[in-house]
Every structure is written in C-alpha cells, then in structure tokens.
C-alpha cells in the first residue's frame, strides 16, 4: 500500500509538496554548512596540494606507522583512538588520500534520457486460462459467490474453502481473519491504534462496517457455529473480533484436506482503510472469511509448526497462503466489476443483475471493485520477460483523458521489474482509479489488481505515475514473494519503495532525495518488529518504508548497482511463492557477495541504528617540520551511531587548499592530526551527502574559528528550527 509519507506516505507528499520539500532541502543543507559561519568558496573535489603545484608545501600522505621519529614527513596524518582508559593509540590504517575517491563520489551518474514511451510490446495474445502447472504450494482453494446490495451497502456471500494441512502434526483448530470487523466500532484494535485515520483518510463518524459468519458446515453437514470463538492473541482486547477460532469435529492429518462451507454477510463502511463505498463506488478488499497461515517447522525460521495468528492492527497489512480462487460477483446491471484474476466467461445479465465469474491461481488474496461509472480500456502487452498480459484500466470519468499515462506507467513497470527481478507470470493486470471521494481505496495492491489515487485532479503531476509504479512493484514483493507483513513488513514495503525509486529514476528521470529522507529518521527502530510494535503510524511508516529503503540503498552503495540487482534477482527467484524471512534475504546477499553482512544487519536491520559521525573539536597551533613552518591541525571525530566503512572527510585550509580522505569509520573516538603550511579552516564529514544512512548532519561540519559556546547555541537553534519544519510537514 502506498502510505502517506513512507510506503510511501513520503512519496505521496513528494508529489503534493515538491515545492515545500525543495525549499526545505535547500534550507537544511544551507544551514548545515553555515551552522558555524559562512564558508569560503569550495573547490569541487580539488586535489591535495603537491610539491609541483605549491612549492612551499609538500602534501604527501604518509601512513602513521611509516613516520620516522627523527625525520617526520613535512605533512602527515595521524589518527589517534581514545580508549575507555583514555589511552592513546594509532588508529587502523587509513585509506589512500581520497581526492580521486571523493571526486568519483561527487560525480552523480548521468540520468538516462527519459523515454516517454514504454518498451515496445512483442506480438501478444495473452491466454486467460488456469496455469498448466502450479507455481505455488496451493494450500487453499476458495469457491465463492457474493452479491452486492448497492442501496443497502451490503455483501451477501457463500464460501466453500478447502484447506490442506502443510505440517507434520494433526490440526483440529482452524483460524479465520474477519477483517471487516475492524470497522465495527471505535473499540476494535484497529480503530483504537489508528485513531480512525489511515494516511490522509479519516473514518466517518457513525459509518461502521462488519462481518457476520452466519453458518459454517463440514461437507457432512455438521454445523460448527457452536465452536466459534473470537480470539485476541496480540492485545487481549475483547471488543476485537477480527480473528476467529473454529474447532473441527476431527483433526486434519498431515497432507490431508478439509472443506468447509460458509454463509456470511458484510456491512460496508464509508470507504476507509482499503475497503468500503464512496457513493456508488465499492472497494471490496479483505471482504471474506480468510483462513490464517499454518507454518510448518522451519518456515521463516520457525522452531515448531503452528498457526501464525494476529489481529487486524492499525499499522499492519496481511499474510496468507497461496491457492486458487473461483469467484462469482453479482452486481446491479449498470455496474462494471474489476477483480483479481481473469473472467472465465462474459458476464451474464438478466436486465436487473449482472454476474461476473473470475478465476485466479497461485495468488494469496482476492479483491474486487465495482462502479456504474468505470470507463474501461484494455491493451495486450509482452516483452522478452513478460510472456503476455492484458492490462485493464477501470478509470473514473475524471481521468478518461489520462489513459495513455496509466498504460505507459503500467508497461514500464511490468517491463523493468520483470527484467530486473523475474518474470510477471500472470495473464492479467487490472488498474482501478477510484472517484475523487474514494481515496480510502486508493494506492493499494492486491494480486493482479492495483488502485491509483482518487481522481481528484484532472491534471495530476508525476504522482499519477508514481503510485502505479509503486503498486505494480508490490505485485513482485507482496504478490509473489509474499512476506509476512504482520511481522516483517519491511520485506515488502521497503523493497517496493526501493524498486519504485529505481523505476522512477530510470524511466522518468526523477532521483530520490535520500538526504532529506534520512533526516526524517527521528525514531529509528528494528526493521523486523511486529507492525503494531512501532506504536504510532509515523514511526511505523518511517522505519518500514523509508528507513528500510535506505538500508537497501546503503547495501547497494557498498556492493554496486549491478551486484545489487543480481542479489535482488537471486532473492526473488529463490523465494517467490515461498514466504521468506529477513534471514533468508541476508543469506542470499551473503551468498551472492561472498561476504558476511552480520555486522551490518545487526546494526541497521535487527536494531534501529543510523549512521552518526560528529566532528566534536578542532585545535590548531603553529609548529615546524624539518624547520619548515607548519600548522598542526587536530580534528576529533566521534561515532554515535552504527559503523559505515567508507566515511568521506574533507579538510579545508585557509590557503584555499583541501584534502579529501576516506576513513574506515571503525573507531568510536579518533583524532586526525594534519601538518600543513596553512591553518585548517574547516572540516566536514560526508560533504557530498553520499552516506545515505546518516540522519544527523548538523554535527558533520565544524569551522575552526567559531567560539565553542556560540557554535553550540547556533547548532541547537538550527536543529530546533529544522525539527519544527519537519513537524510542520509531518507525514
């Protein structure tokens, strides 16, 4: 789901508030550099002075261990580490003088030319029929009939569910998610945690929804309603009825199946949090009794087999097994229906009611939308990595003229993601554009069906493309890889946000502003917390979407973009249709790069660290080396966050020269000693803003001639100003 600020609630605001963000970025970067005084003009990664271009200075960089006591080099660098016992020792060997390294970092790769057209289609005649061989384990099989009462805002449904026991133990208790019950009152866990808000949408007072399971029987006709029990394993909230336990007459043995037949009704709320109605538009997401996931031993690192059970929370999305869906949807004759999967036959219409028949295999959910106002378009599309798909648009009339933009965005996303990660195997992809007042259904993903933003603007900017690109990215990381979004949401949200950025840069020439994104990381937490454990939605979104994406960007910065693409392709191909865990991604990364990433994951994934290196002191004094007048310049740098192994540092001197250094970043407290003909003017950590996980740049710069008390006061004032600005545009 595209969330306000970071999965991307941040991305949505980038579209709406681009001017404000650009202004904020300029202010933040300007204040960071000016936080101790105005700077003189800075040469762009100028080389260190040498004997050939500055006769009065010899600027050869010498490793500390090679410095002779009797004849020190005229210009030397020394790193001294302060231990807890206040003992001094030389730091680890410093990297080569990094004029060339920093210059290379400063050179942003040129953006590829923006092609307004999607990659051309091969001849395509997609065949919409059941897959010849299963792609998934197909644990579940649903046969459902549902009728929409458009006036009463009710769904009446029947369901035949067949479930296969994937474990090695008999199972006698089944569990079902009854997601519509999240909207039944203000006392449910979802409503209490969310405060009745999700993104920019707010639930309407007095508009409640809910689900009643009226009957559930075995094939022998035995009624199970007497065994129904609502359970609340996460918070014990007795007013929450989003999870139900059913006890069977007899256990289902390993590898065997059970079929249950149910009758249920759903009262639709005013559209909010992925489902409901807006006038005569209906979004049916999470609308049927859905069986929970029974995980065998070893699944996602599980020690013993059992049910994965969670209520519907304000932050969480979903987790379900793959299977087959055969669904009939009956609506008034004037309505058009968009749904997961493809139609088995043309709809039948008796003049009053129209019945659609849809089928989908190797998916883990089924959603549909209906409206009498949809304007429908369809185009076939194929590339070497996309066997053939029918792209179907269900447009609100306000966006009728934007058909080409939706189609192009969908084609670009399908083509590039299939090229980068793996083939899109389904024969259909439906895009639903809700009406302007239906944005509670907008920006969401379901298997083979996505929703755009509500059609409030008839001339939208690139936000239109971005949301489509994002939601189609979910077809890969949510739809096929299908991680557990209750417990490890970042494996979908962050990966999709990362892929979205890549696509928008490649196809639309829009680079992400990672400097601003990192600066918003004020509540960093572990990336594999339960979704509701983050507390407020801002903290959840900040970590699961944006910080997770920045972690992936940091990995890419260390291994290179080509290797990162190989990592993600290997991960996708190894784990699609299999529900991986974070440890599975780490193993693929380590196997591909032949490197241990344990330290990195411990700091930035399994705990909530960010990079935070600070310049905490500068001292200069006149001295001489071999009777040559020099300045001894000492710069103290401390590490307050996680380790980053290539930390760029720039030392700028009063004569206009500068030295660039790549430091290994290992030590918690280090002193750089530089002998130079000129006094040090200022020092800066990461002057080109390349360390994507650095979130507190206010302490990255220090000017030599500012009184410490004044510098502290100025720093605190600027920091408070930036915090105020970020609160003003809070997601």
PDB file of C-alpha atoms in Angstrom, residues 384-605:
ATOM      1  CA  UNK A 384      11.067 -10.951 -23.502  1.00  0.00           C
ATOM      2  CA  UNK A 385      10.488 -11.187 -19.717  1.00  0.00           C
ATOM      3  CA  UNK A 386       6.696 -10.712 -19.730  1.00  0.00           C
ATOM      4  CA  UNK A 387       5.082 -13.673 -21.528  1.00  0.00           C
ATOM      5  CA  UNK A 388       1.894 -11.755 -22.207  1.00  0.00           C
ATOM      6  CA  UNK A 389      -0.541  -9.796 -20.076  1.00  0.00           C
ATOM      7  CA  UNK A 390      -3.802  -7.937 -20.596  1.00  0.00           C
ATOM      8  CA  UNK A 391      -3.518  -4.522 -18.944  1.00  0.00           C
ATOM      9  CA  UNK A 392      -7.011  -3.431 -17.945  1.00  0.00           C
ATOM     10  CA  UNK A 393      -7.915   0.109 -16.896  1.00  0.00           C
ATOM     11  CA  UNK A 394     -11.037   0.935 -14.922  1.00  0.00           C
ATOM     12  CA  UNK A 395     -10.945   4.722 -14.971  1.00  0.00           C
ATOM     13  CA  UNK A 396     -13.050   7.255 -13.173  1.00  0.00           C
ATOM     14  CA  UNK A 397     -14.515   9.582 -15.846  1.00  0.00           C
ATOM     15  CA  UNK A 398     -12.450  12.455 -14.470  1.00  0.00           C
ATOM     16  CA  UNK A 399      -9.334  10.612 -15.671  1.00  0.00           C
ATOM     17  CA  UNK A 400     -10.664   9.437 -19.005  1.00  0.00           C
ATOM     18  CA  UNK A 401      -8.136  11.537 -20.921  1.00  0.00           C
ATOM     19  CA  UNK A 402      -5.233  10.140 -18.892  1.00  0.00           C
ATOM     20  CA  UNK A 403      -5.484   6.623 -20.292  1.00  0.00           C
ATOM     21  CA  UNK A 404      -2.118   6.902 -22.052  1.00  0.00           C
ATOM     22  CA  UNK A 405      -0.259   7.881 -18.902  1.00  0.00           C
ATOM     23  CA  UNK A 406      -1.710   4.974 -16.908  1.00  0.00           C
ATOM     24  CA  UNK A 407      -0.949   2.489 -19.671  1.00  0.00           C
ATOM     25  CA  UNK A 408       2.598   3.721 -20.170  1.00  0.00           C
ATOM     26  CA  UNK A 409       3.353   3.624 -16.441  1.00  0.00           C
ATOM     27  CA  UNK A 410       1.997   0.076 -16.181  1.00  0.00           C
ATOM     28  CA  UNK A 411       4.001  -1.119 -19.164  1.00  0.00           C
ATOM     29  CA  UNK A 412       7.211   0.476 -17.947  1.00  0.00           C
ATOM     30  CA  UNK A 413       6.783  -1.053 -14.504  1.00  0.00           C
ATOM     31  CA  UNK A 414       5.963  -4.536 -15.764  1.00  0.00           C
ATOM     32  CA  UNK A 415       8.819  -4.494 -18.268  1.00  0.00           C
ATOM     33  CA  UNK A 416      11.515  -3.186 -15.919  1.00  0.00           C
ATOM     34  CA  UNK A 417      10.599  -5.161 -12.823  1.00  0.00           C
ATOM     35  CA  UNK A 418      10.380  -8.361 -14.867  1.00  0.00           C
ATOM     36  CA  UNK A 419      13.779  -7.557 -16.380  1.00  0.00           C
ATOM     37  CA  UNK A 420      15.398  -6.690 -13.051  1.00  0.00           C
ATOM     38  CA  UNK A 421      13.877  -9.325 -10.752  1.00  0.00           C
ATOM     39  CA  UNK A 422      11.929 -12.007 -12.584  1.00  0.00           C
ATOM     40  CA  UNK A 423       9.010 -12.556 -14.900  1.00  0.00           C
ATOM     41  CA  UNK A 424       5.456 -11.438 -14.172  1.00  0.00           C
ATOM     42  CA  UNK A 425       3.681 -14.780 -14.706  1.00  0.00           C
ATOM     43  CA  UNK A 426       0.012 -13.762 -14.677  1.00  0.00           C
ATOM     44  CA  UNK A 427      -2.098 -13.109 -17.750  1.00  0.00           C
ATOM     45  CA  UNK A 428      -3.863 -10.038 -16.387  1.00  0.00           C
ATOM     46  CA  UNK A 429      -3.187  -6.814 -14.501  1.00  0.00           C
ATOM     47  CA  UNK A 430      -6.085  -4.539 -13.563  1.00  0.00           C
ATOM     48  CA  UNK A 431      -5.757  -0.878 -12.561  1.00  0.00           C
ATOM     49  CA  UNK A 432      -8.675   0.761 -10.742  1.00  0.00           C
ATOM     50  CA  UNK A 433      -8.906   4.537 -10.379  1.00  0.00           C
ATOM     51  CA  UNK A 434     -11.395   5.450  -7.628  1.00  0.00           C
ATOM     52  CA  UNK A 435     -13.518   8.599  -7.697  1.00  0.00           C
ATOM     53  CA  UNK A 436     -12.232  11.736  -6.004  1.00  0.00           C
ATOM     54  CA  UNK A 437     -14.069  10.921  -2.779  1.00  0.00           C
ATOM     55  CA  UNK A 438     -12.868   7.308  -2.780  1.00  0.00           C
ATOM     56  CA  UNK A 439      -9.218   7.769  -1.947  1.00  0.00           C
ATOM     57  CA  UNK A 440      -9.609   5.473   1.056  1.00  0.00           C
ATOM     58  CA  UNK A 441      -9.436   2.726  -1.569  1.00  0.00           C
ATOM     59  CA  UNK A 442      -6.562   4.342  -3.465  1.00  0.00           C
ATOM     60  CA  UNK A 443      -2.895   3.459  -3.530  1.00  0.00           C
ATOM     61  CA  UNK A 444      -3.318  -0.213  -2.663  1.00  0.00           C
ATOM     62  CA  UNK A 445      -2.145  -3.545  -4.029  1.00  0.00           C
ATOM     63  CA  UNK A 446      -3.883  -6.886  -4.412  1.00  0.00           C
ATOM     64  CA  UNK A 447      -2.828  -9.861  -6.528  1.00  0.00           C
ATOM     65  CA  UNK A 448      -3.107  -8.800 -10.204  1.00  0.00           C
ATOM     66  CA  UNK A 449      -5.103  -5.689  -9.201  1.00  0.00           C
ATOM     67  CA  UNK A 450      -3.899  -2.282  -8.034  1.00  0.00           C
ATOM     68  CA  UNK A 451      -5.610   1.014  -7.284  1.00  0.00           C
ATOM     69  CA  UNK A 452      -4.406   4.507  -8.145  1.00  0.00           C
ATOM     70  CA  UNK A 453      -5.129   7.689  -6.262  1.00  0.00           C
ATOM     71  CA  UNK A 454      -8.659   9.007  -6.320  1.00  0.00           C
ATOM     72  CA  UNK A 455      -9.383  11.108  -9.410  1.00  0.00           C
ATOM     73  CA  UNK A 456      -9.462  14.459  -7.614  1.00  0.00           C
ATOM     74  CA  UNK A 457      -7.138  16.206 -10.071  1.00  0.00           C
ATOM     75  CA  UNK A 458      -7.760  16.187 -13.798  1.00  0.00           C
ATOM     76  CA  UNK A 459      -4.164  17.286 -14.491  1.00  0.00           C
ATOM     77  CA  UNK A 460      -2.048  15.363 -11.969  1.00  0.00           C
ATOM     78  CA  UNK A 461       1.729  15.552 -11.882  1.00  0.00           C
ATOM     79  CA  UNK A 462       4.060  12.532 -11.774  1.00  0.00           C
ATOM     80  CA  UNK A 463       2.281  11.401  -8.628  1.00  0.00           C
ATOM     81  CA  UNK A 464      -0.083   9.610 -11.019  1.00  0.00           C
ATOM     82  CA  UNK A 465       2.732   7.505 -12.442  1.00  0.00           C
ATOM     83  CA  UNK A 466       4.484   7.063  -9.127  1.00  0.00           C
ATOM     84  CA  UNK A 467       1.559   5.397  -7.402  1.00  0.00           C
ATOM     85  CA  UNK A 468       1.020   2.998 -10.312  1.00  0.00           C
ATOM     86  CA  UNK A 469       4.729   2.185 -10.451  1.00  0.00           C
ATOM     87  CA  UNK A 470       4.742   1.597  -6.696  1.00  0.00           C
ATOM     88  CA  UNK A 471       1.695  -0.632  -6.575  1.00  0.00           C
ATOM     89  CA  UNK A 472       2.868  -2.733  -9.520  1.00  0.00           C
ATOM     90  CA  UNK A 473       6.142  -3.168  -7.629  1.00  0.00           C
ATOM     91  CA  UNK A 474       4.046  -4.819  -4.940  1.00  0.00           C
ATOM     92  CA  UNK A 475       2.979  -7.447  -7.457  1.00  0.00           C
ATOM     93  CA  UNK A 476       6.518  -8.778  -7.087  1.00  0.00           C
ATOM     94  CA  UNK A 477       7.421  -8.280  -3.408  1.00  0.00           C
ATOM     95  CA  UNK A 478       3.919  -8.577  -1.902  1.00  0.00           C
ATOM     96  CA  UNK A 479       2.177 -10.598  -4.597  1.00  0.00           C
ATOM     97  CA  UNK A 480       4.769 -13.263  -5.367  1.00  0.00           C
ATOM     98  CA  UNK A 481       7.445 -13.181  -2.639  1.00  0.00           C
ATOM     99  CA  UNK A 482       4.631 -12.672  -0.101  1.00  0.00           C
ATOM    100  CA  UNK A 483       6.414 -11.991   3.165  1.00  0.00           C
ATOM    101  CA  UNK A 484       4.627 -11.877   6.498  1.00  0.00           C
ATOM    102  CA  UNK A 485       3.524  -8.248   6.725  1.00  0.00           C
ATOM    103  CA  UNK A 486       2.353  -8.669  10.300  1.00  0.00           C
ATOM    104  CA  UNK A 487       5.874  -9.396  11.487  1.00  0.00           C
ATOM    105  CA  UNK A 488       8.357  -8.309   8.782  1.00  0.00           C
ATOM    106  CA  UNK A 489       6.600  -5.658   6.747  1.00  0.00           C
ATOM    107  CA  UNK A 490       9.851  -4.115   5.521  1.00  0.00           C
ATOM    108  CA  UNK A 491      10.447  -7.120   3.241  1.00  0.00           C
ATOM    109  CA  UNK A 492       7.548  -5.874   1.143  1.00  0.00           C
ATOM    110  CA  UNK A 493       7.307  -2.169   1.846  1.00  0.00           C
ATOM    111  CA  UNK A 494      10.979  -1.236   1.734  1.00  0.00           C
ATOM    112  CA  UNK A 495      11.757  -3.466  -1.234  1.00  0.00           C
ATOM    113  CA  UNK A 496       8.844  -1.996  -3.181  1.00  0.00           C
ATOM    114  CA  UNK A 497       9.865   1.564  -2.313  1.00  0.00           C
ATOM    115  CA  UNK A 498      13.431   0.800  -3.411  1.00  0.00           C
ATOM    116  CA  UNK A 499      12.198  -0.651  -6.714  1.00  0.00           C
ATOM    117  CA  UNK A 500       9.869   2.310  -7.226  1.00  0.00           C
ATOM    118  CA  UNK A 501      12.771   4.757  -6.859  1.00  0.00           C
ATOM    119  CA  UNK A 502      14.795   2.799  -9.399  1.00  0.00           C
ATOM    120  CA  UNK A 503      11.945   2.799 -11.887  1.00  0.00           C
ATOM    121  CA  UNK A 504      11.149   6.483 -11.475  1.00  0.00           C
ATOM    122  CA  UNK A 505      14.801   7.358 -11.995  1.00  0.00           C
ATOM    123  CA  UNK A 506      15.238   5.053 -14.972  1.00  0.00           C
ATOM    124  CA  UNK A 507      12.015   5.912 -16.789  1.00  0.00           C
ATOM    125  CA  UNK A 508      11.045   9.384 -15.573  1.00  0.00           C
ATOM    126  CA  UNK A 509      14.358  10.987 -14.648  1.00  0.00           C
ATOM    127  CA  UNK A 510      13.372  11.553 -11.006  1.00  0.00           C
ATOM    128  CA  UNK A 511      16.026  10.815  -8.397  1.00  0.00           C
ATOM    129  CA  UNK A 512      15.046  10.155  -4.782  1.00  0.00           C
ATOM    130  CA  UNK A 513      16.149  12.750  -2.259  1.00  0.00           C
ATOM    131  CA  UNK A 514      17.754  10.395   0.227  1.00  0.00           C
ATOM    132  CA  UNK A 515      19.373  13.237   2.198  1.00  0.00           C
ATOM    133  CA  UNK A 516      16.005  14.654   3.188  1.00  0.00           C
ATOM    134  CA  UNK A 517      14.521  11.198   3.686  1.00  0.00           C
ATOM    135  CA  UNK A 518      17.322  10.209   6.074  1.00  0.00           C
ATOM    136  CA  UNK A 519      16.983  13.457   8.009  1.00  0.00           C
ATOM    137  CA  UNK A 520      13.416  12.491   8.845  1.00  0.00           C
ATOM    138  CA  UNK A 521      14.546   9.341  10.651  1.00  0.00           C
ATOM    139  CA  UNK A 522      13.824  10.567  14.153  1.00  0.00           C
ATOM    140  CA  UNK A 523      12.520   7.299  15.628  1.00  0.00           C
ATOM    141  CA  UNK A 524      14.707   4.534  14.161  1.00  0.00           C
ATOM    142  CA  UNK A 525      13.760   1.041  15.278  1.00  0.00           C
ATOM    143  CA  UNK A 526      14.462  -2.535  14.265  1.00  0.00           C
ATOM    144  CA  UNK A 527      13.049  -3.352  10.837  1.00  0.00           C
ATOM    145  CA  UNK A 528      11.602  -6.693  11.875  1.00  0.00           C
ATOM    146  CA  UNK A 529       9.360  -5.628  14.711  1.00  0.00           C
ATOM    147  CA  UNK A 530       5.717  -6.617  14.638  1.00  0.00           C
ATOM    148  CA  UNK A 531       3.934  -3.875  12.732  1.00  0.00           C
ATOM    149  CA  UNK A 532       1.952  -2.667  15.748  1.00  0.00           C
ATOM    150  CA  UNK A 533       5.019  -2.609  17.996  1.00  0.00           C
ATOM    151  CA  UNK A 534       6.180   0.653  16.418  1.00  0.00           C
ATOM    152  CA  UNK A 535       3.323   2.427  18.138  1.00  0.00           C
ATOM    153  CA  UNK A 536       2.278   5.489  16.193  1.00  0.00           C
ATOM    154  CA  UNK A 537       1.811   5.179  12.469  1.00  0.00           C
ATOM    155  CA  UNK A 538       4.524   7.767  11.808  1.00  0.00           C
ATOM    156  CA  UNK A 539       7.154   5.569  13.463  1.00  0.00           C
ATOM    157  CA  UNK A 540       5.910   2.504  11.597  1.00  0.00           C
ATOM    158  CA  UNK A 541       5.997   4.277   8.240  1.00  0.00           C
ATOM    159  CA  UNK A 542       9.325   5.956   8.962  1.00  0.00           C
ATOM    160  CA  UNK A 543      11.047   2.624   9.592  1.00  0.00           C
ATOM    161  CA  UNK A 544       9.260   0.035   7.484  1.00  0.00           C
ATOM    162  CA  UNK A 545       9.119   2.115   4.324  1.00  0.00           C
ATOM    163  CA  UNK A 546      11.774   4.805   4.248  1.00  0.00           C
ATOM    164  CA  UNK A 547      14.478   3.579   6.617  1.00  0.00           C
ATOM    165  CA  UNK A 548      14.171   0.087   5.156  1.00  0.00           C
ATOM    166  CA  UNK A 549      14.597   1.512   1.675  1.00  0.00           C
ATOM    167  CA  UNK A 550      17.656   3.500   2.809  1.00  0.00           C
ATOM    168  CA  UNK A 551      19.151   0.303   4.237  1.00  0.00           C
ATOM    169  CA  UNK A 552      18.817  -1.297   0.804  1.00  0.00           C
ATOM    170  CA  UNK A 553      20.371   1.792  -0.785  1.00  0.00           C
ATOM    171  CA  UNK A 554      23.271   1.550   1.669  1.00  0.00           C
ATOM    172  CA  UNK A 555      23.842  -2.063   0.653  1.00  0.00           C
ATOM    173  CA  UNK A 556      23.810  -1.015  -2.981  1.00  0.00           C
ATOM    174  CA  UNK A 557      26.333   1.748  -2.291  1.00  0.00           C
ATOM    175  CA  UNK A 558      28.729  -0.845  -0.910  1.00  0.00           C
ATOM    176  CA  UNK A 559      28.303  -3.598  -3.495  1.00  0.00           C
ATOM    177  CA  UNK A 560      27.463  -1.568  -6.604  1.00  0.00           C
ATOM    178  CA  UNK A 561      24.227  -1.355  -8.559  1.00  0.00           C
ATOM    179  CA  UNK A 562      24.936  -4.348 -10.811  1.00  0.00           C
ATOM    180  CA  UNK A 563      25.674  -6.641  -7.882  1.00  0.00           C
ATOM    181  CA  UNK A 564      22.643  -5.333  -6.010  1.00  0.00           C
ATOM    182  CA  UNK A 565      20.465  -6.191  -8.979  1.00  0.00           C
ATOM    183  CA  UNK A 566      21.920  -9.704  -9.003  1.00  0.00           C
ATOM    184  CA  UNK A 567      21.181 -10.008  -5.279  1.00  0.00           C
ATOM    185  CA  UNK A 568      17.553  -8.986  -5.676  1.00  0.00           C
ATOM    186  CA  UNK A 569      17.044 -11.174  -8.719  1.00  0.00           C
ATOM    187  CA  UNK A 570      18.501 -14.163  -6.864  1.00  0.00           C
ATOM    188  CA  UNK A 571      16.325 -13.439  -3.836  1.00  0.00           C
ATOM    189  CA  UNK A 572      13.166 -13.059  -5.920  1.00  0.00           C
ATOM    190  CA  UNK A 573      13.758 -16.234  -7.898  1.00  0.00           C
ATOM    191  CA  UNK A 574      14.673 -18.297  -4.845  1.00  0.00           C
ATOM    192  CA  UNK A 575      11.756 -17.171  -2.695  1.00  0.00           C
ATOM    193  CA  UNK A 576       8.793 -16.260  -4.860  1.00  0.00           C
ATOM    194  CA  UNK A 577       5.686 -18.142  -3.677  1.00  0.00           C
ATOM    195  CA  UNK A 578       7.531 -19.240  -0.506  1.00  0.00           C
ATOM    196  CA  UNK A 579       7.113 -16.594   2.254  1.00  0.00           C
ATOM    197  CA  UNK A 580      10.736 -15.745   3.163  1.00  0.00           C
ATOM    198  CA  UNK A 581      12.090 -14.063   6.286  1.00  0.00           C
ATOM    199  CA  UNK A 582      14.744 -11.399   6.771  1.00  0.00           C
ATOM    200  CA  UNK A 583      17.351 -14.078   7.427  1.00  0.00           C
ATOM    201  CA  UNK A 584      16.620 -15.574   4.014  1.00  0.00           C
ATOM    202  CA  UNK A 585      17.377 -12.268   2.315  1.00  0.00           C
ATOM    203  CA  UNK A 586      20.577 -11.899   4.338  1.00  0.00           C
ATOM    204  CA  UNK A 587      21.726 -15.342   3.244  1.00  0.00           C
ATOM    205  CA  UNK A 588      21.098 -14.564  -0.434  1.00  0.00           C
ATOM    206  CA  UNK A 589      23.054 -11.318  -0.022  1.00  0.00           C
ATOM    207  CA  UNK A 590      25.959 -13.126   1.615  1.00  0.00           C
ATOM    208  CA  UNK A 591      25.959 -15.969  -0.901  1.00  0.00           C
ATOM    209  CA  UNK A 592      25.960 -13.533  -3.813  1.00  0.00           C
ATOM    210  CA  UNK A 593      28.629 -11.160  -2.474  1.00  0.00           C
ATOM    211  CA  UNK A 594      30.720 -13.862  -0.746  1.00  0.00           C
ATOM    212  CA  UNK A 595      30.852 -11.538   2.277  1.00  0.00           C
ATOM    213  CA  UNK A 596      29.454 -11.621   5.795  1.00  0.00           C
ATOM    214  CA  UNK A 597      26.821  -8.960   6.412  1.00  0.00           C
ATOM    215  CA  UNK A 598      26.243  -9.916  10.052  1.00  0.00           C
ATOM    216  CA  UNK A 599      27.560  -6.638  11.470  1.00  0.00           C
ATOM    217  CA  UNK A 600      25.530  -4.549   9.035  1.00  0.00           C
ATOM    218  CA  UNK A 601      22.282  -6.433   9.690  1.00  0.00           C
ATOM    219  CA  UNK A 602      22.821  -6.380  13.451  1.00  0.00           C
ATOM    220  CA  UNK A 603      23.165  -2.606  13.431  1.00  0.00           C
ATOM    221  CA  UNK A 604      20.749  -1.441  10.757  1.00  0.00           C
ATOM    222  CA  UNK A 605      18.183  -4.222  10.340  1.00  0.00           C
TER     223      UNK A 605
END
